[in-house]
Amino acid sequence: MSDKVTIQVRYFAGARAAAGVEQELLALPAGSTVADAARTAAERHGEKLSGVLASSSFLLDGIAVRSRATRLSDGVQLDVLPPFAGG
């Protein structure tokens, strides 16, 4: 069993603007959670993304994440969805 998981993170709308990238790979320790991935992304991209992540929702392989304590598996895709304005 590997001691790392690598995930693909895709940023949408305001999260994409704050991160400055559309997507990236994150290597995290095995047993990492959605919260750990968000923290790592915030550390990598700074305060602007950190603020967006605080109010974002997430999809894990296309399924809504109900808890940021959800563990990540190697190779999963995590989508970051900031609040959208609309009407």
PDB file of N, CA and C in Angstrom, residues 8-9 14-17 20-21 23 25 27 29-30 40-41 48 50-51 56 58 62 66-67:
ATOM      1  N   GLN A   8      -6.591  14.605  -8.724  1.00  0.00           N
ATOM      2  CA  GLN A   8      -6.727  15.700  -9.675  1.00  0.00           C
ATOM      3  C   GLN A   8      -7.751  16.674  -9.104  1.00  0.00           C
ATOM      4  N   VAL A   9      -7.350  17.930  -9.007  1.00  0.00           N
ATOM      5  CA  VAL A   9      -8.259  18.970  -8.523  1.00  0.00           C
ATOM      6  C   VAL A   9      -8.618  19.864  -9.701  1.00  0.00           C
ATOM      7  N   GLY A  14     -14.917  31.272  -9.767  1.00  0.00           N
ATOM      8  CA  GLY A  14     -14.075  32.081  -8.894  1.00  0.00           C
ATOM      9  C   GLY A  14     -12.912  31.312  -8.292  1.00  0.00           C
ATOM     10  N   ALA A  15     -13.077  30.011  -8.110  1.00  0.00           N
ATOM     11  CA  ALA A  15     -11.970  29.195  -7.594  1.00  0.00           C
ATOM     12  C   ALA A  15     -10.849  29.126  -8.629  1.00  0.00           C
ATOM     13  N   ARG A  16     -11.225  29.012  -9.888  1.00  0.00           N
ATOM     14  CA  ARG A  16     -10.223  28.987 -10.963  1.00  0.00           C
ATOM     15  C   ARG A  16      -9.463  30.312 -11.015  1.00  0.00           C
ATOM     16  N   ALA A  17     -10.189  31.402 -10.906  1.00  0.00           N
ATOM     17  CA  ALA A  17      -9.540  32.718 -10.928  1.00  0.00           C
ATOM     18  C   ALA A  17      -8.606  32.879  -9.727  1.00  0.00           C
ATOM     19  N   GLY A  20      -5.570  30.502 -10.182  1.00  0.00           N
ATOM     20  CA  GLY A  20      -4.731  30.827 -11.331  1.00  0.00           C
ATOM     21  C   GLY A  20      -4.477  29.645 -12.248  1.00  0.00           C
ATOM     22  N   VAL A  21      -5.126  28.520 -11.975  1.00  0.00           N
ATOM     23  CA  VAL A  21      -5.014  27.327 -12.821  1.00  0.00           C
ATOM     24  C   VAL A  21      -6.394  26.691 -12.938  1.00  0.00           C
ATOM     25  N   GLN A  23      -6.745  23.285 -13.410  1.00  0.00           N
ATOM     26  CA  GLN A  23      -6.654  22.015 -12.703  1.00  0.00           C
ATOM     27  C   GLN A  23      -5.211  21.730 -12.339  1.00  0.00           C
ATOM     28  N   LEU A  25      -2.591  18.467 -10.145  1.00  0.00           N
ATOM     29  CA  LEU A  25      -2.463  17.246  -9.367  1.00  0.00           C
ATOM     30  C   LEU A  25      -1.915  17.611  -7.995  1.00  0.00           C
ATOM     31  N   ALA A  27      -0.344  15.711  -4.555  1.00  0.00           N
ATOM     32  CA  ALA A  27       0.130  14.498  -3.885  1.00  0.00           C
ATOM     33  C   ALA A  27      -0.022  14.734  -2.392  1.00  0.00           C
ATOM     34  N   PRO A  29      -0.552  12.752   1.696  1.00  0.00           N
ATOM     35  CA  PRO A  29      -0.327  11.517   2.456  1.00  0.00           C
ATOM     36  C   PRO A  29      -1.559  10.608   2.397  1.00  0.00           C
ATOM     37  N   ALA A  30      -1.343   9.302   2.409  1.00  0.00           N
ATOM     38  CA  ALA A  30      -2.454   8.354   2.467  1.00  0.00           C
ATOM     39  C   ALA A  30      -3.318   8.686   3.669  1.00  0.00           C
ATOM     40  N   THR A  40      -4.062  22.091   1.516  1.00  0.00           N
ATOM     41  CA  THR A  40      -2.867  22.032   0.672  1.00  0.00           C
ATOM     42  C   THR A  40      -2.984  22.987  -0.514  1.00  0.00           C
ATOM     43  N   ALA A  41      -4.151  23.014  -1.148  1.00  0.00           N
ATOM     44  CA  ALA A  41      -4.370  23.929  -2.278  1.00  0.00           C
ATOM     45  C   ALA A  41      -4.266  25.377  -1.815  1.00  0.00           C
ATOM     46  N   LYS A  48      -6.164  34.332  -1.301  1.00  0.00           N
ATOM     47  CA  LYS A  48      -7.338  34.537  -2.151  1.00  0.00           C
ATOM     48  C   LYS A  48      -8.089  33.226  -2.357  1.00  0.00           C
ATOM     49  N   SER A  50      -7.810  30.577  -0.450  1.00  0.00           N
ATOM     50  CA  SER A  50      -8.248  30.140   0.875  1.00  0.00           C
ATOM     51  C   SER A  50      -9.636  30.679   1.199  1.00  0.00           C
ATOM     52  N   GLY A  51      -9.882  31.932   0.892  1.00  0.00           N
ATOM     53  CA  GLY A  51     -11.190  32.536   1.125  1.00  0.00           C
ATOM     54  C   GLY A  51     -12.279  31.895   0.292  1.00  0.00           C
ATOM     55  N   SER A  56     -16.767  27.097  -0.563  1.00  0.00           N
ATOM     56  CA  SER A  56     -16.994  26.233  -1.724  1.00  0.00           C
ATOM     57  C   SER A  56     -17.612  24.901  -1.329  1.00  0.00           C
ATOM     58  N   PHE A  58     -17.828  20.750  -2.888  1.00  0.00           N
ATOM     59  CA  PHE A  58     -16.916  19.861  -3.597  1.00  0.00           C
ATOM     60  C   PHE A  58     -17.671  18.674  -4.174  1.00  0.00           C
ATOM     61  N   GLY A  62     -17.593  13.290  -9.179  1.00  0.00           N
ATOM     62  CA  GLY A  62     -18.919  13.654  -9.631  1.00  0.00           C
ATOM     63  C   GLY A  62     -20.015  13.545  -8.588  1.00  0.00           C
ATOM     64  N   ARG A  66     -20.464  15.488   1.271  1.00  0.00           N
ATOM     65  CA  ARG A  66     -21.298  15.923   2.395  1.00  0.00           C
ATOM     66  C   ARG A  66     -20.455  16.336   3.595  1.00  0.00           C
ATOM     67  N   SER A  67     -19.240  15.803   3.686  1.00  0.00           N
ATOM     68  CA  SER A  67     -18.357  16.102   4.812  1.00  0.00           C
ATOM     69  C   SER A  67     -16.933  16.282   4.310  1.00  0.00           C
TER      70      SER A  67
END
